[in-house]
Coordinates of C-alpha atoms in Angstrom, one line a residue:
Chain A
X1 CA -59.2 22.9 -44.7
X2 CA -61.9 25.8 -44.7
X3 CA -60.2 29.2 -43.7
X4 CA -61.7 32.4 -42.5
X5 CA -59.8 35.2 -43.3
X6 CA -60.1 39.0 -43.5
X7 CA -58.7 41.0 -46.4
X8 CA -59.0 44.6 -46.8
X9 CA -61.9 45.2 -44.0
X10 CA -63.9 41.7 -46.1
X11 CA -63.7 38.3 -44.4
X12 CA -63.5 35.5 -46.8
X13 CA -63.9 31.8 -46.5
X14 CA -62.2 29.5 -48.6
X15 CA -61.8 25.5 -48.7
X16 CA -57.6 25.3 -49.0
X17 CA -54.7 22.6 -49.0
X18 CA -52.7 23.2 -46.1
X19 CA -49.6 23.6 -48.2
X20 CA -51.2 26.9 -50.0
X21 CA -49.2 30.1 -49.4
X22 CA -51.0 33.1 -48.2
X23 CA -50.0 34.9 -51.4
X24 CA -51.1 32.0 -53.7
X25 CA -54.2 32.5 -51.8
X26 CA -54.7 36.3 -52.3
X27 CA -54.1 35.9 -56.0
X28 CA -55.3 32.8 -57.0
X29 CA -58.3 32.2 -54.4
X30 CA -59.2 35.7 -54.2
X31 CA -58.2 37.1 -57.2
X32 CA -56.3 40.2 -55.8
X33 CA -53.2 39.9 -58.1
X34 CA -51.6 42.8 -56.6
X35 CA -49.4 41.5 -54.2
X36 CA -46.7 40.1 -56.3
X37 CA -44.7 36.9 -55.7
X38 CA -40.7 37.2 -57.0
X39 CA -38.6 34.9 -55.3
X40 CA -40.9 32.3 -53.2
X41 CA -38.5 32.1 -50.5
X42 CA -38.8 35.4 -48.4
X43 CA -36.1 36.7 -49.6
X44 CA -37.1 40.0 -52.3
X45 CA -40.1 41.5 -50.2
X46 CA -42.3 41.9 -53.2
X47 CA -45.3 39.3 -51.4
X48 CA -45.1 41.8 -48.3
X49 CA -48.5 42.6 -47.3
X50 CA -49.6 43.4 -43.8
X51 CA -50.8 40.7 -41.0
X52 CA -52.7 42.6 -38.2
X53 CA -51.2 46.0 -39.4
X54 CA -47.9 45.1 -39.2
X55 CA -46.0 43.9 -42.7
X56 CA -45.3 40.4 -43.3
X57 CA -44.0 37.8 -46.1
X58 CA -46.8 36.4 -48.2
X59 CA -44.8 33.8 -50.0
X60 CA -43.4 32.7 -46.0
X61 CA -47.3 32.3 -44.8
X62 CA -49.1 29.4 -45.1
X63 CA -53.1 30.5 -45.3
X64 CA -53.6 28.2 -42.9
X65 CA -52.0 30.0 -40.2
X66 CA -54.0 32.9 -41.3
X67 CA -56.8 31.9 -40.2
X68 CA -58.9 34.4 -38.2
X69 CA -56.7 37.1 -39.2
X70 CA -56.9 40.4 -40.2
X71 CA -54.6 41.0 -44.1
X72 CA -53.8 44.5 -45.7
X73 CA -52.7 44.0 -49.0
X74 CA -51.9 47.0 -51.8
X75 CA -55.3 47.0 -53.2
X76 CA -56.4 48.9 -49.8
X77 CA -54.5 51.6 -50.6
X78 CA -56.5 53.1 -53.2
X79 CA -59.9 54.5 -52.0
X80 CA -62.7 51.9 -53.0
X81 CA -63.3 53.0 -56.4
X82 CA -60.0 53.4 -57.6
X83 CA -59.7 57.0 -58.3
X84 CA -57.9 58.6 -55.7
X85 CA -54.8 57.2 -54.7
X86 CA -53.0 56.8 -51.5
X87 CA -50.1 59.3 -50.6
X88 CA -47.6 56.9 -50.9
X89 CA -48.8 55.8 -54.5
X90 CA -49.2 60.0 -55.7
X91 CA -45.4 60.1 -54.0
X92 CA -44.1 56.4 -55.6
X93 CA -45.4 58.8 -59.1
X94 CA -44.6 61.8 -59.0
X95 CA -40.8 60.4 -57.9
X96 CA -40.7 58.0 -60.3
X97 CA -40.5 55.5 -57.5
X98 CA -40.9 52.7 -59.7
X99 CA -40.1 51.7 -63.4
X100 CA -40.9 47.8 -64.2
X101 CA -43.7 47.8 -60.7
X102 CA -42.6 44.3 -59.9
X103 CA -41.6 45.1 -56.2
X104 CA -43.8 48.1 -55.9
X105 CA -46.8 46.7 -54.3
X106 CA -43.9 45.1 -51.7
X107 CA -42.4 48.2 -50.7
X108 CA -45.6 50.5 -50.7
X109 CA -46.9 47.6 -47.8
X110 CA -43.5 48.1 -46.2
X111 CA -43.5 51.6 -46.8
X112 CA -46.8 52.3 -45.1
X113 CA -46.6 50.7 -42.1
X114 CA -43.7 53.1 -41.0
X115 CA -45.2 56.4 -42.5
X116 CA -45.7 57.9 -38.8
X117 CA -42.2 57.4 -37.9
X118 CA -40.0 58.2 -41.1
X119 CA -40.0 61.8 -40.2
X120 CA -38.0 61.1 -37.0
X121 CA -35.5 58.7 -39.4
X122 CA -32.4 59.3 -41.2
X123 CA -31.3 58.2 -44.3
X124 CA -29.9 55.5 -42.9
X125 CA -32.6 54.2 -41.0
X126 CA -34.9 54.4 -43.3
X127 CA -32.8 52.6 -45.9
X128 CA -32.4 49.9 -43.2
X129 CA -36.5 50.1 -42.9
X130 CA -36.6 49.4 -46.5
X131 CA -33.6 46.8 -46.6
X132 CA -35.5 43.9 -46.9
X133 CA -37.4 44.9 -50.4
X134 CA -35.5 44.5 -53.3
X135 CA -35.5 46.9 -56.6
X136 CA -33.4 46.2 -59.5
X137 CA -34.7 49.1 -61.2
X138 CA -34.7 52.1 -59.8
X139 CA -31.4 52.0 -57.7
X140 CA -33.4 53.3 -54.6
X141 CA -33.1 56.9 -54.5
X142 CA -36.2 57.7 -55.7
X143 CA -37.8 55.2 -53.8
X144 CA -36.6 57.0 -50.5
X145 CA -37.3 60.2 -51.9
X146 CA -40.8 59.0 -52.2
X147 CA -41.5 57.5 -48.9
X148 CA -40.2 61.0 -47.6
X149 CA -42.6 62.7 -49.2
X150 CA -45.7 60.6 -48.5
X151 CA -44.9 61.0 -45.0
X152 CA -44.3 64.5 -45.0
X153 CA -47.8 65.1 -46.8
X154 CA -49.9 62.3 -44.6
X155 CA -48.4 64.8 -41.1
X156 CA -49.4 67.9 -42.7
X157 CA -52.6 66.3 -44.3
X158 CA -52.9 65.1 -40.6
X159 CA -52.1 68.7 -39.6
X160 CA -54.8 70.0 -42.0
X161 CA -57.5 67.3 -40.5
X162 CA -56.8 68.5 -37.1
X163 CA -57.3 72.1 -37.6
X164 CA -60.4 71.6 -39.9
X165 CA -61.7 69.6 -36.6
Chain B
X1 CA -41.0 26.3 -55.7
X2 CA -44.2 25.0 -53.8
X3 CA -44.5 22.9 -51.1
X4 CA -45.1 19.2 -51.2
X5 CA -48.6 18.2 -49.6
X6 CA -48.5 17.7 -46.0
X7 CA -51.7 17.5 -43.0
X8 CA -51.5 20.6 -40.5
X9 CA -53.2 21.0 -37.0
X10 CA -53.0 23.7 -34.4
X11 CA -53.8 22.3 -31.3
X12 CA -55.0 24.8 -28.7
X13 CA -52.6 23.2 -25.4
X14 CA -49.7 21.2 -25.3
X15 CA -51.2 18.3 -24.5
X16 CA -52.5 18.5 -28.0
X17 CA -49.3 19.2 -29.4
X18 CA -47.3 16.0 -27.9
X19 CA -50.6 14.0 -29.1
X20 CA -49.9 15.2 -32.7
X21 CA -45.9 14.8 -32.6
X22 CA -46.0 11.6 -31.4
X23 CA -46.9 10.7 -35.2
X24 CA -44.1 10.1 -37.5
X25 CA -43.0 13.1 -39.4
X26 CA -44.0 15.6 -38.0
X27 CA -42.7 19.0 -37.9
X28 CA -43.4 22.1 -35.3
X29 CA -44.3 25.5 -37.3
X30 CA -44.6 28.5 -35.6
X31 CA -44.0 31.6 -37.3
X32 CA -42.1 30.0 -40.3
X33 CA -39.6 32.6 -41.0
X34 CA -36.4 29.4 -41.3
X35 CA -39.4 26.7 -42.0
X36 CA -41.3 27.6 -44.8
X37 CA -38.7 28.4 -46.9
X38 CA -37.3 24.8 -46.5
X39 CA -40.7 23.8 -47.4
X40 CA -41.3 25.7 -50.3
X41 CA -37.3 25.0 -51.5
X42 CA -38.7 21.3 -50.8
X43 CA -35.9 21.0 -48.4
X44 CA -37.8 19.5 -46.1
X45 CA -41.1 17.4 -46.8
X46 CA -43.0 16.5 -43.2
X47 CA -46.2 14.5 -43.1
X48 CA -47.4 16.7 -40.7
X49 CA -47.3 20.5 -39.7
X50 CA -48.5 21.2 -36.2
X51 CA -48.6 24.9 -35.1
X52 CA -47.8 26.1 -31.5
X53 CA -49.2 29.6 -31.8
X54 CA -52.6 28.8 -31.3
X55 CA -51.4 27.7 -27.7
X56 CA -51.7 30.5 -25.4
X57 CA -49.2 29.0 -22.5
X58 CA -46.6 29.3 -25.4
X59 CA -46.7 33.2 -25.8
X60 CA -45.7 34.6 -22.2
X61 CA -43.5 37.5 -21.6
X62 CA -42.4 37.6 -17.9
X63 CA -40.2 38.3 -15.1
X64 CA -40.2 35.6 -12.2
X65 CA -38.2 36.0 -9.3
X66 CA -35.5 37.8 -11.1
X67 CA -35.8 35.2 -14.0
X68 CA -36.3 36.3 -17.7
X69 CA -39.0 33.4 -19.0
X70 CA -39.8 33.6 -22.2
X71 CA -42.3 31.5 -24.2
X72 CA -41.1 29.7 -27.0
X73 CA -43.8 31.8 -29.5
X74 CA -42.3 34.9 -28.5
X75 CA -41.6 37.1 -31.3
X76 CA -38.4 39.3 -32.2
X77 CA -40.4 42.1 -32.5
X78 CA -42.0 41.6 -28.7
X79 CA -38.2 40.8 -27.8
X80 CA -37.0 43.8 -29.4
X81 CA -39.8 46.0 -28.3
X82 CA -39.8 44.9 -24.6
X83 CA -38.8 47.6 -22.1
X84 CA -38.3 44.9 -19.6
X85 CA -35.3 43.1 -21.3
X86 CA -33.7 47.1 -22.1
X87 CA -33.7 47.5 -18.5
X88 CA -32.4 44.1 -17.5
X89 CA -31.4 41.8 -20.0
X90 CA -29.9 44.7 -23.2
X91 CA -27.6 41.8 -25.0
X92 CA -31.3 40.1 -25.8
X93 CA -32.6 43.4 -27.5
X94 CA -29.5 43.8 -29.2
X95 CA -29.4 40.6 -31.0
X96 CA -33.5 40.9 -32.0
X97 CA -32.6 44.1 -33.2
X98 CA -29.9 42.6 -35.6
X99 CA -32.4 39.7 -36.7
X100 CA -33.8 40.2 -40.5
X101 CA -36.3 43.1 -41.4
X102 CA -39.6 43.8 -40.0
X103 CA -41.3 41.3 -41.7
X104 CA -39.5 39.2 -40.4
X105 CA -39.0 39.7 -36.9
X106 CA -42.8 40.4 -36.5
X107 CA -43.6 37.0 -37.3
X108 CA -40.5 35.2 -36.1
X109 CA -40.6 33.2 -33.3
X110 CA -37.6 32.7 -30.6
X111 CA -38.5 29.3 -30.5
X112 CA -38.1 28.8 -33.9
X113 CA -34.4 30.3 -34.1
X114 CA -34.0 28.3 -30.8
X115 CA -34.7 24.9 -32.7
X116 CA -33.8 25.7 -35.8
X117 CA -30.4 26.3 -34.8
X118 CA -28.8 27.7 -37.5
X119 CA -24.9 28.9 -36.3
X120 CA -25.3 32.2 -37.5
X121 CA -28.0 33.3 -35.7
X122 CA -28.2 36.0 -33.3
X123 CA -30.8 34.5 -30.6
X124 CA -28.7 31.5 -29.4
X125 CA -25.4 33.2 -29.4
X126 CA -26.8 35.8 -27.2
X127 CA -28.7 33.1 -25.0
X128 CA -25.5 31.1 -24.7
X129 CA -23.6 34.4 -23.2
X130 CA -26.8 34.9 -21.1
X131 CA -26.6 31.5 -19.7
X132 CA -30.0 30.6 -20.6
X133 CA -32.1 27.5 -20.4
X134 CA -34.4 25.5 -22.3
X135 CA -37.6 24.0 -21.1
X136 CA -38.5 20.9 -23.6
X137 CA -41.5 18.7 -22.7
X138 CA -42.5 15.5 -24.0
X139 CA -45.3 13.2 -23.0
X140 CA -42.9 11.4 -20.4
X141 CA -42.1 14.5 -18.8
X142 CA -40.5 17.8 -18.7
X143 CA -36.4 18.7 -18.5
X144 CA -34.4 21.4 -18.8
X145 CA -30.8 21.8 -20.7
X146 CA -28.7 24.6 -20.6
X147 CA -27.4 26.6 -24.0
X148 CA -24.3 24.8 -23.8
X149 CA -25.8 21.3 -23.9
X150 CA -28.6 22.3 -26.1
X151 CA -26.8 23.2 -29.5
X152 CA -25.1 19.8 -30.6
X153 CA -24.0 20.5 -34.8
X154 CA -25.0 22.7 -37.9
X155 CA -29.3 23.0 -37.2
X156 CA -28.4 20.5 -34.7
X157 CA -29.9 20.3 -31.3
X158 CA -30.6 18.3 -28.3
X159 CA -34.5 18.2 -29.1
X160 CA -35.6 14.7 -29.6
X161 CA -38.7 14.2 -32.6
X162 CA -41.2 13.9 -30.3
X163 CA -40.2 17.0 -28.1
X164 CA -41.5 20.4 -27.7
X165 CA -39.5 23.8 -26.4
X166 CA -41.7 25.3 -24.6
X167 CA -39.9 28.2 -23.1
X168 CA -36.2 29.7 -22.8
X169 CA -35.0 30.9 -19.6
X170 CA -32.5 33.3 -18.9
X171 CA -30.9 34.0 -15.4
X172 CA -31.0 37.3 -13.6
X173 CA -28.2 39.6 -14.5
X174 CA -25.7 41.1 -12.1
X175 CA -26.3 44.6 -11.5
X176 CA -23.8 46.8 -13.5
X177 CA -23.4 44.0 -15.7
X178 CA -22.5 45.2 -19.3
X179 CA -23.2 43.9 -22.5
X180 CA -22.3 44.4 -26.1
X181 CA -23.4 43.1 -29.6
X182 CA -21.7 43.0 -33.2
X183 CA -22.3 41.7 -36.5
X184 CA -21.1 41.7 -40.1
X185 CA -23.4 41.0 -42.9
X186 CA -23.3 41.4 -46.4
X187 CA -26.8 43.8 -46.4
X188 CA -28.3 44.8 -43.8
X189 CA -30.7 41.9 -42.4
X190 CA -28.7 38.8 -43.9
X191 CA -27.3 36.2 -41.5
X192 CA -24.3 37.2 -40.1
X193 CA -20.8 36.1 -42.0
X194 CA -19.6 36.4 -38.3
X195 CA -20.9 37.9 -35.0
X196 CA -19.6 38.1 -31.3
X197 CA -22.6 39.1 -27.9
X198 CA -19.9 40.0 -25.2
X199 CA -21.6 39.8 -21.0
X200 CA -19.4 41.1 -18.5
X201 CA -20.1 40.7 -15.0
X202 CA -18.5 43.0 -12.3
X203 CA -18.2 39.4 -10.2
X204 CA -16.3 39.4 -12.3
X205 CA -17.3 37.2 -15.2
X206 CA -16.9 37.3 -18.7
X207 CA -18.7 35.2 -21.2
X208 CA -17.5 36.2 -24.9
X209 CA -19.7 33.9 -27.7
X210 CA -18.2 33.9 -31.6
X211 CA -20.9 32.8 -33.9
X212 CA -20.6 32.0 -37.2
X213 CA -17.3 30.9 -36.4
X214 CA -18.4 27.3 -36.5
X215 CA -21.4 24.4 -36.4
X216 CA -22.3 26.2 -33.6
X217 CA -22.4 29.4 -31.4
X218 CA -18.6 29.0 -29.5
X219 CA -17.9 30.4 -25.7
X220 CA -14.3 31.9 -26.3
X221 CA -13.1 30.8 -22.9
X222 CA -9.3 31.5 -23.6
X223 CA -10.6 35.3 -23.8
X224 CA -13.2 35.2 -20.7
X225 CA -10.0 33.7 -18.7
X226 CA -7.9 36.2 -19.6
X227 CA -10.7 39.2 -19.2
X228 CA -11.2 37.9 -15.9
X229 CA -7.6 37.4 -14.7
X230 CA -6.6 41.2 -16.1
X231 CA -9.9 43.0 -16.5
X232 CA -11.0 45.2 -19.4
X233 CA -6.8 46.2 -19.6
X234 CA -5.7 43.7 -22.2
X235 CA -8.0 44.1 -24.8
X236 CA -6.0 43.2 -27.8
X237 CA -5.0 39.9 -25.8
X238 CA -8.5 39.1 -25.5
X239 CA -9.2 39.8 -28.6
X240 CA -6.6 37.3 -30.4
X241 CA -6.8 35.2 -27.7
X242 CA -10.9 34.7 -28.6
X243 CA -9.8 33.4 -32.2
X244 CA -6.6 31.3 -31.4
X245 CA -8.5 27.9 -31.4
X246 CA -11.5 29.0 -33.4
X247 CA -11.3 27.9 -37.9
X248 CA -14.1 28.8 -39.5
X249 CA -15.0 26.9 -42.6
X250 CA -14.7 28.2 -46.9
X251 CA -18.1 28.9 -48.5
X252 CA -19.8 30.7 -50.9
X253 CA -19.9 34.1 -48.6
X254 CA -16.3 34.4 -47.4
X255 CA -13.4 32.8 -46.7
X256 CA -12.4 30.9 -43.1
X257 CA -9.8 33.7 -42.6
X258 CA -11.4 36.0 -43.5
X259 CA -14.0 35.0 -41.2
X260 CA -12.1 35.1 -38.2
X261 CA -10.1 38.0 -38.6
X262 CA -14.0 39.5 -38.2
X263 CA -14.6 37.7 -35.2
X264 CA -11.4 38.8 -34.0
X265 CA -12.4 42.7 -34.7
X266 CA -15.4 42.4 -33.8
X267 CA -14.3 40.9 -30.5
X268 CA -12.4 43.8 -30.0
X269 CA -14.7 46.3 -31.0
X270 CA -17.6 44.6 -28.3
X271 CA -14.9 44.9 -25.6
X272 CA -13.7 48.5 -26.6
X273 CA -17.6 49.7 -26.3
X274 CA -17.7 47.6 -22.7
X275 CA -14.6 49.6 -21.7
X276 CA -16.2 52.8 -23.0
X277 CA -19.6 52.6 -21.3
X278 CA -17.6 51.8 -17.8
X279 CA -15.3 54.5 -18.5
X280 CA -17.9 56.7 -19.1
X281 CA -20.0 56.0 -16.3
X282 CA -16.9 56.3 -13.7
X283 CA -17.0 59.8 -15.0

């Protein structure tokens, strides 16, 4: 079946089987192996990406139903030529956020479509938020120390901006 | 861990969807969250996939003449998110609230939890202790079954092959009517080992459901009897007497008694936060 489909701001179309995942699709058909795939059953949140800006489960997609849609995956964090990196990814490093990366690019997908409102969480919440990624690394401390941080530097980058204007 | 092959269409009306389910095997899909696990598990293997969110008459939102009707594409999140059911129909937003993560209730459909009926999900429990209905069409017509008709057995329901749910309908509620909404799971978006959704009416009325306390989401009538005969002043009684007939089953995730001595707490605790909010309110 030929898809349409738009993936970080470049539409794309693609003969597919019906039966191919919308992950499969990003990395095979695309070629954007960022988004990784762990437990093929929407279970570990490590294929999140984000369908119309809002995060979603790769692996529980078909492309199919993709058609026409809009996908943000963790290769848009990055500006275009891969030398600066996005808050979240300066936070996920200087935290040590991450140690194998498996379920990274999940929980930075997660993790940015809530920036505006983790200042306004607690702990708890925002662990809740992040409940349905799973890390076998890094015990999650870290992971909510980072998110913190990105979103305190994207309000007072956003501060900054404002005032510059 | 892939899918077996199958054909997929996405009709744009529901004419086009009864034309496509009247082949054999096939299978509705709409956002996939219980589906497409099954298929990539190769649980289930249909011939055919046939999307309903590409029909627009499937993704209303509305209030009608006091009615809740909600179409069957309806996400969590836009059930969650609505400040329509808030106002008027809170045990509804609770139970989206307690469905999965984001991810998942941004794509999930109610439809889909309607359907797929699995006996410890939040969205039918709730529906059953709202009274609800269920719209199905088929090409020789259109009929509506109430909650307690609808669920039949474990992902069992009364939706023939051939038939679609369009749209769930949930009665007005009483004014003053109070609602509350409890869960345990083992993390925090998992199915529930066991759950109660609590509606009391001043009429009064009192609908208590139990849910994974069985095949399928149980009315506790021995507990709405006795909340009815001696309002919110027996508590305990209702609580025990909510679990006296109810034996939930061994597996993997915890035991039958251990099951129901949640459903009896959390009974309890859904009637102790009822009393509360009246109490407070009185004040």
């Amino acid at each position: 079946m030929r898809v349409r489909i738009e993936v970080n701001g470049t539409w794309h179309e693609r003969d597919v089987e019906p039966r191919r995942l919308l992950c499969d699709f990003l990395r095979h058909d695309l070629g954007l192996t960022g988004t990784h795939v762990g437990c093929e059953h929407g279970v570990c949140g490590a294929c999140t990406v984000q369908v119309d800006d809002r995060p979603a489960r790769s692996c529980l997609m078909l492309a199919v139903q993709a058609d026409g849609r809009s996908i943000r995956t963790v290769e848009s964090l990055s500006d275009p030529d891969d030398v600066e990196m996005h808050p979240l990814q300066e936070a996920f490093h200087t935290h040590h956020a991450l140690q194998c990366g498996f379920c990274t690019p999940g929980f930075l997908m997660t993790a940015e479509s809530m920036l505006g409102r983790v200042e306004d969480m607690t702990d708890e919440e925002l662990r809740a938020s992040l409940g349905g990624n799973i890390c076998r690394c890094t015990g999650y401390q870290s992971i909510v120390a980072a998110v913190r941080a990105a979103a305190t530097a994207c309000s007072s980058r956003a501060v900054a901006n404002r005032s510059r204007a | 861990m892939k899918p077996a092959p199958f054909d997929y269409v996405a009709p744009a009306d529901i004419d086009g969807v009864l034309e496509a389910l009247a082949g054999p095997d096939a299978k509705i899909i709409a956002g996939g969250q219980s589906l497409v696990p099954m298929l990539n598990l190769r649980l289930a293997r249909p011939a055919l996939l046939v999307d309903i969110t590409r029909v627009p008459r499937l993704a209303h939102l509305r209030r009608e003449a006091g009615a809740l009707r909600i179409g069957a594409t309806t996400t969590h999140r836009e059930l969650a998110e609505s400040p329509m059911i808030a106002a008027h129909w809170p045990l509804l937003q609770f139970a989206a609230q307690h469905i999965g993560h984001d991810a998942i209730r941004n794509v999930g459909t109610i439809g889909g939890s309607v359907a797929h009926a699995d006996p410890a999900a939040e969205l039918p429990a709730a529906l059953l202790a709202l009274e609800a209905s269920m719209t199905i069409v088929s090409k020789s017509g259109s009929r509506s079954v109430a909650a307690r008709d609808f669920f039949r057995g474990y992902l069992q329901t009364a939706l023939g092959p051939n038939e679609l749910l369009t749209e769930i309908v949930v009665p007005p509620t009483r004014p003053y009517a109070r609602s509350a909404f409890a869960e345990v799971t083992r993390r925090h978006g998992d199915f529930a080992l066991a759950g109660v959704a609590v509606q009391l009416d001043p009429s009064p009325a009192a609908r208590v459901v139990l849910f994974g306390a069985g095949d399928v989401p149980l009315r506790a009538t021995a507990a709405e009897a006795l909340l009815v005969s001696s309002g919110l002043t027996a508590l305990d009684q209702a609580a025990d007497a909510a679990v006296a007939d109810v034996h939930p089953g061994d597996d993997l995730h915890a035991t039958g008694e251990y099951r129901r001595n949640l459903l009896r707490d959390l009974t309890l605790h859904c009637l102790q936060q009822v009393a509360t909010r009246i109490e407070e309110e009185r004040c």
